XYZ file of C-alpha atoms in Angstrom:
324
model
C 100.690 116.105 131.402
C 102.836 119.234 131.304
C 102.763 119.472 135.119
C 104.153 115.924 135.373
C 106.922 116.769 132.923
C 107.814 119.892 134.886
C 107.935 117.888 138.092
C 110.314 115.416 136.419
C 112.454 118.344 135.293
C 112.649 119.717 138.846
C 113.732 116.346 140.219
C 116.497 116.018 137.655
C 117.693 119.602 138.318
C 117.892 119.019 142.078
C 119.716 115.706 141.645
C 122.314 117.240 139.328
C 122.920 120.131 141.752
C 123.487 117.749 144.667
C 125.922 115.672 142.631
C 127.949 118.802 141.857
C 127.963 120.001 145.482
C 125.611 122.793 144.563
C 123.196 122.602 147.470
C 122.666 126.093 148.934
C 124.215 126.701 152.345
C 121.955 127.073 155.341
C 120.662 130.577 155.716
C 121.716 131.580 152.213
C 119.101 133.344 150.116
C 117.130 130.946 147.991
C 117.946 130.953 144.301
C 115.136 130.118 141.861
C 115.770 126.817 140.122
C 114.998 126.132 136.473
C 111.554 124.787 135.768
C 112.129 123.912 132.122
C 110.301 120.638 131.400
C 112.249 117.532 130.429
C 110.354 115.892 127.576
C 110.643 112.136 127.657
C 108.684 111.532 124.458
C 110.164 111.608 120.937
C 109.757 114.871 119.088
C 106.844 114.621 116.612
C 109.181 115.445 113.714
C 111.986 113.122 114.835
C 111.388 110.658 112.002
C 110.432 113.178 109.345
C 112.357 113.257 106.094
C 111.641 115.865 103.409
C 112.842 113.565 100.623
C 110.392 110.713 101.233
C 106.651 110.305 101.504
C 105.252 109.934 105.040
C 105.551 106.281 106.157
C 102.055 106.102 107.624
C 98.725 106.923 106.037
C 95.312 106.414 107.518
C 93.160 104.094 105.404
C 90.239 106.117 104.147
C 86.783 104.790 104.877
C 84.809 103.851 101.771
C 82.510 106.798 100.964
C 78.824 106.104 101.564
C 77.949 106.835 97.934
C 80.184 103.952 96.832
C 78.646 101.610 99.387
C 75.023 102.187 98.348
C 75.868 103.052 94.698
C 72.505 104.673 94.012
C 74.228 106.833 91.410
C 74.816 103.719 89.264
C 71.163 102.757 88.895
C 68.961 103.192 85.833
C 70.621 104.712 82.775
C 73.958 104.906 84.623
C 74.096 101.162 85.306
C 77.573 99.913 84.261
C 75.993 96.721 82.893
C 74.406 98.931 80.207
C 77.601 100.725 79.221
C 78.609 100.204 75.585
C 82.337 100.062 74.837
C 83.358 102.592 72.196
C 87.086 101.923 72.220
C 90.347 101.432 74.088
C 93.230 103.835 73.593
C 96.766 103.954 74.972
C 97.944 107.105 76.716
C 100.181 109.348 74.632
C 103.765 108.050 74.525
C 102.745 104.793 76.217
C 102.028 106.264 79.611
C 104.105 109.446 79.661
C 100.973 111.581 80.051
C 98.662 110.920 82.974
C 95.427 110.905 80.996
C 93.157 110.363 83.983
C 94.700 112.645 86.616
C 92.144 114.576 88.654
C 92.788 117.307 91.200
C 89.410 117.695 92.921
C 89.757 114.712 95.259
C 90.206 114.580 99.022
C 93.626 112.903 98.729
C 96.978 114.065 97.424
C 98.626 113.573 94.059
C 102.333 112.974 93.480
C 104.813 112.035 90.773
C 108.258 110.513 90.435
C 110.697 109.265 87.812
C 111.137 105.483 87.780
C 113.867 103.506 86.072
C 111.912 100.541 84.740
C 109.312 102.568 82.839
C 111.985 105.211 82.071
C 109.530 108.066 82.465
C 107.647 110.126 84.981
C 104.778 108.331 86.721
C 101.836 110.183 88.275
C 99.950 108.928 91.333
C 96.772 109.597 93.269
C 96.616 108.913 96.989
C 99.072 106.929 99.147
C 98.470 103.444 97.699
C 99.739 103.981 94.159
C 103.250 105.261 95.038
C 103.672 102.428 97.562
C 102.818 99.881 94.852
C 105.112 101.673 92.385
C 108.083 101.327 94.759
C 107.424 97.578 94.939
C 107.191 97.250 91.147
C 110.418 99.221 90.726
C 112.453 97.124 93.164
C 111.127 93.592 92.663
C 112.886 91.539 89.945
C 109.587 89.767 89.308
C 108.466 92.765 87.235
C 110.206 93.946 84.067
C 108.155 97.022 83.244
C 105.132 98.998 84.431
C 103.124 102.065 83.457
C 100.523 103.904 85.519
C 97.195 104.670 83.847
C 98.411 103.605 80.404
C 94.941 102.902 78.944
C 91.723 104.838 78.481
C 88.504 102.874 78.018
C 85.655 104.898 76.511
C 82.047 103.879 77.134
C 78.629 105.255 76.190
C 76.037 105.127 78.938
C 72.372 104.351 78.339
C 71.583 108.069 78.541
C 74.038 108.748 75.698
C 76.750 110.338 77.798
C 80.346 109.333 76.949
C 82.558 108.453 79.949
C 86.176 107.338 80.362
C 87.750 104.790 82.708
C 91.449 104.304 83.390
C 92.977 101.106 84.858
C 95.538 102.212 87.432
C 98.568 100.282 86.219
C 99.894 97.958 83.514
C 102.544 95.406 84.540
C 104.901 93.146 82.596
C 106.042 90.097 84.581
C 109.363 88.305 84.206
C 107.684 85.667 82.010
C 106.506 88.499 79.683
C 102.857 88.115 80.615
C 101.018 91.440 80.926
C 98.276 92.328 83.396
C 96.442 95.529 84.171
C 95.298 96.302 87.674
C 93.210 98.572 89.874
C 94.681 99.759 93.190
C 92.536 100.368 96.274
C 93.305 100.281 99.987
C 91.695 96.965 100.906
C 88.870 94.494 100.256
C 86.263 96.885 101.676
C 86.877 99.202 98.731
C 86.745 96.459 96.123
C 83.557 94.996 97.616
C 81.700 98.337 97.614
C 79.090 98.296 94.857
C 80.165 101.693 93.542
C 83.653 100.290 92.867
C 82.819 96.659 92.106
C 80.197 97.208 89.414
C 82.262 99.507 87.145
C 85.280 97.189 87.537
C 83.166 94.206 86.472
C 82.175 96.090 83.306
C 85.821 96.982 82.632
C 86.715 93.294 83.087
C 84.230 92.388 80.346
C 85.672 95.024 78.018
C 89.255 93.877 78.656
C 88.328 90.232 78.029
C 86.502 91.104 74.819
C 89.671 92.866 73.627
C 91.897 89.856 74.276
C 93.319 90.938 77.646
C 93.051 89.429 81.114
C 90.656 90.829 83.685
C 91.925 93.467 86.093
C 94.060 92.581 89.085
C 92.643 93.853 92.376
C 95.743 95.227 94.132
C 95.409 96.052 97.844
C 97.634 98.997 98.702
C 97.689 98.408 102.464
C 99.912 95.360 101.861
C 102.642 97.722 100.625
C 101.985 100.448 103.206
C 102.919 98.471 106.299
C 105.671 100.217 108.246
C 108.259 97.467 107.770
C 107.602 97.314 104.012
C 107.785 101.066 103.527
C 110.995 101.265 105.551
C 112.636 98.531 103.443
C 111.379 100.055 100.187
C 112.467 103.538 101.256
C 116.049 102.433 101.860
C 116.126 100.490 98.605
C 114.661 103.326 96.533
C 117.250 105.762 97.851
C 120.105 103.373 96.937
C 118.787 101.965 93.655
C 120.773 104.343 91.430
C 124.135 103.491 93.009
C 126.768 102.913 90.328
C 128.226 99.419 90.030
C 130.237 97.543 87.434
C 128.030 94.828 85.891
C 131.037 92.678 85.037
C 133.095 93.012 88.226
C 130.514 93.733 90.933
C 127.692 91.842 89.270
C 129.974 88.894 88.607
C 131.080 88.741 92.244
C 127.519 88.869 93.536
C 126.245 86.129 91.214
C 129.351 84.005 91.822
C 128.679 84.169 95.592
C 125.096 83.040 94.980
C 126.133 80.193 92.675
C 128.880 79.074 95.097
C 126.191 78.654 97.768
C 124.046 76.498 95.504
C 121.847 79.330 94.216
C 120.732 80.631 97.634
C 123.355 82.688 99.478
C 123.197 84.615 102.743
C 122.823 88.366 102.347
C 125.859 88.990 104.564
C 128.022 86.675 102.419
C 127.068 88.435 99.183
C 127.781 91.847 100.721
C 131.185 90.558 101.881
C 131.930 89.196 98.402
C 131.505 92.669 96.913
C 134.318 93.979 99.125
C 135.083 97.603 99.949
C 133.152 99.681 102.445
C 130.157 97.712 103.706
C 127.671 100.584 103.338
C 128.697 101.067 99.710
C 128.464 97.334 99.056
C 124.928 97.290 100.509
C 123.903 100.176 98.230
C 125.359 98.356 95.228
C 123.326 95.289 96.119
C 120.117 97.351 96.131
C 121.034 98.711 92.697
C 121.626 95.132 91.501
C 118.225 94.152 92.889
C 116.477 96.716 90.700
C 118.621 95.697 87.687
C 117.721 92.026 88.287
C 121.323 90.930 88.905
C 120.214 89.472 92.256
C 116.929 88.927 94.058
C 116.018 89.066 97.748
C 112.933 89.735 99.829
C 111.987 93.337 100.644
C 108.922 92.718 102.796
C 111.177 93.968 105.601
C 114.719 95.296 105.885
C 117.196 92.519 104.937
C 119.124 90.757 107.690
C 122.417 88.877 107.546
C 120.514 85.639 106.893
C 118.168 86.937 104.194
C 118.471 84.630 101.193
C 119.814 86.059 97.936
C 119.184 84.365 94.587
C 120.080 85.118 90.966
C 117.066 85.642 88.651
C 117.249 84.511 85.057
C 118.052 87.272 82.531
C 115.050 88.908 80.850
C 114.354 92.163 79.016
C 111.068 94.042 78.868
C 109.104 94.316 75.631
C 105.621 92.825 76.012
C 103.880 95.719 77.770
C 105.151 98.246 75.218
C 104.066 96.005 72.331
C 100.596 95.566 73.806
C 100.137 99.290 74.393
C 101.326 100.004 70.851
C 98.281 98.079 69.597
C 96.060 100.701 71.181
C 97.992 103.807 70.181
C 95.950 106.692 68.849
C 95.856 106.656 65.083
C 97.058 109.905 63.513
C 94.810 111.066 60.687
């Protein structure tokens, strides 16, 4: 491959010399020409940004031990686990109670506005889901690993399980969920059987069964690009009365569904700043528009109904550790 690139470089050098009248005269001593290669491919770091997570992650294959799940037979069978109790993480999710550091994937953390605290993540799926929860007006609040479920196995050993995330929706319903890459992970016996036991424990405690959240949905390139732009702009300052009023007025004037370009124009000022303001309004639930890909001029913008978070915090408060 390098030889081909060098040959291309020689051709371009000779062509540029001829165009400049630089061909050597007959009988003149030959002058060595440059043989520096001309690389036609993008540099491998061309799209790298130190402030954001890499946009692509290989989906890990389900480990064989989770597929066969021999380690869950006999006294370790989840169906024989006895629930001891459910406890909220200290400060309703501030402390990552279940963080482990001996895995073959990375851990990360970031401050998010809706939960108003630092959130800790394992692997590439959880931060991708967190970006979606932060930016979508459908969700009012979320906390990662906010609960610890304690079980006693048949052999007497006490174990702990941690649902990945708790979510409050815009209708104030609350669901907890487990995040894996795709269906192959959820269908593996080593994952499925413990989750089924956790479902039973959640139901017995008056909560819904766990959501199965597939992280690959939020790790597609177009989604991560749209979320990345939005996350960078979400803290842009705007005036709720003036800017927010203009944006909602543009939506209402169009019958509740306005074009993205028209709402940006209604905000006035420099377009780039208006776009950033609109992303900030998206997170603050002043407006709503789709972020499954980067918005276009014709992306529809709506105005969600006002709502304030409270239900997730109230539910977690029920399971706070009692101080003796």
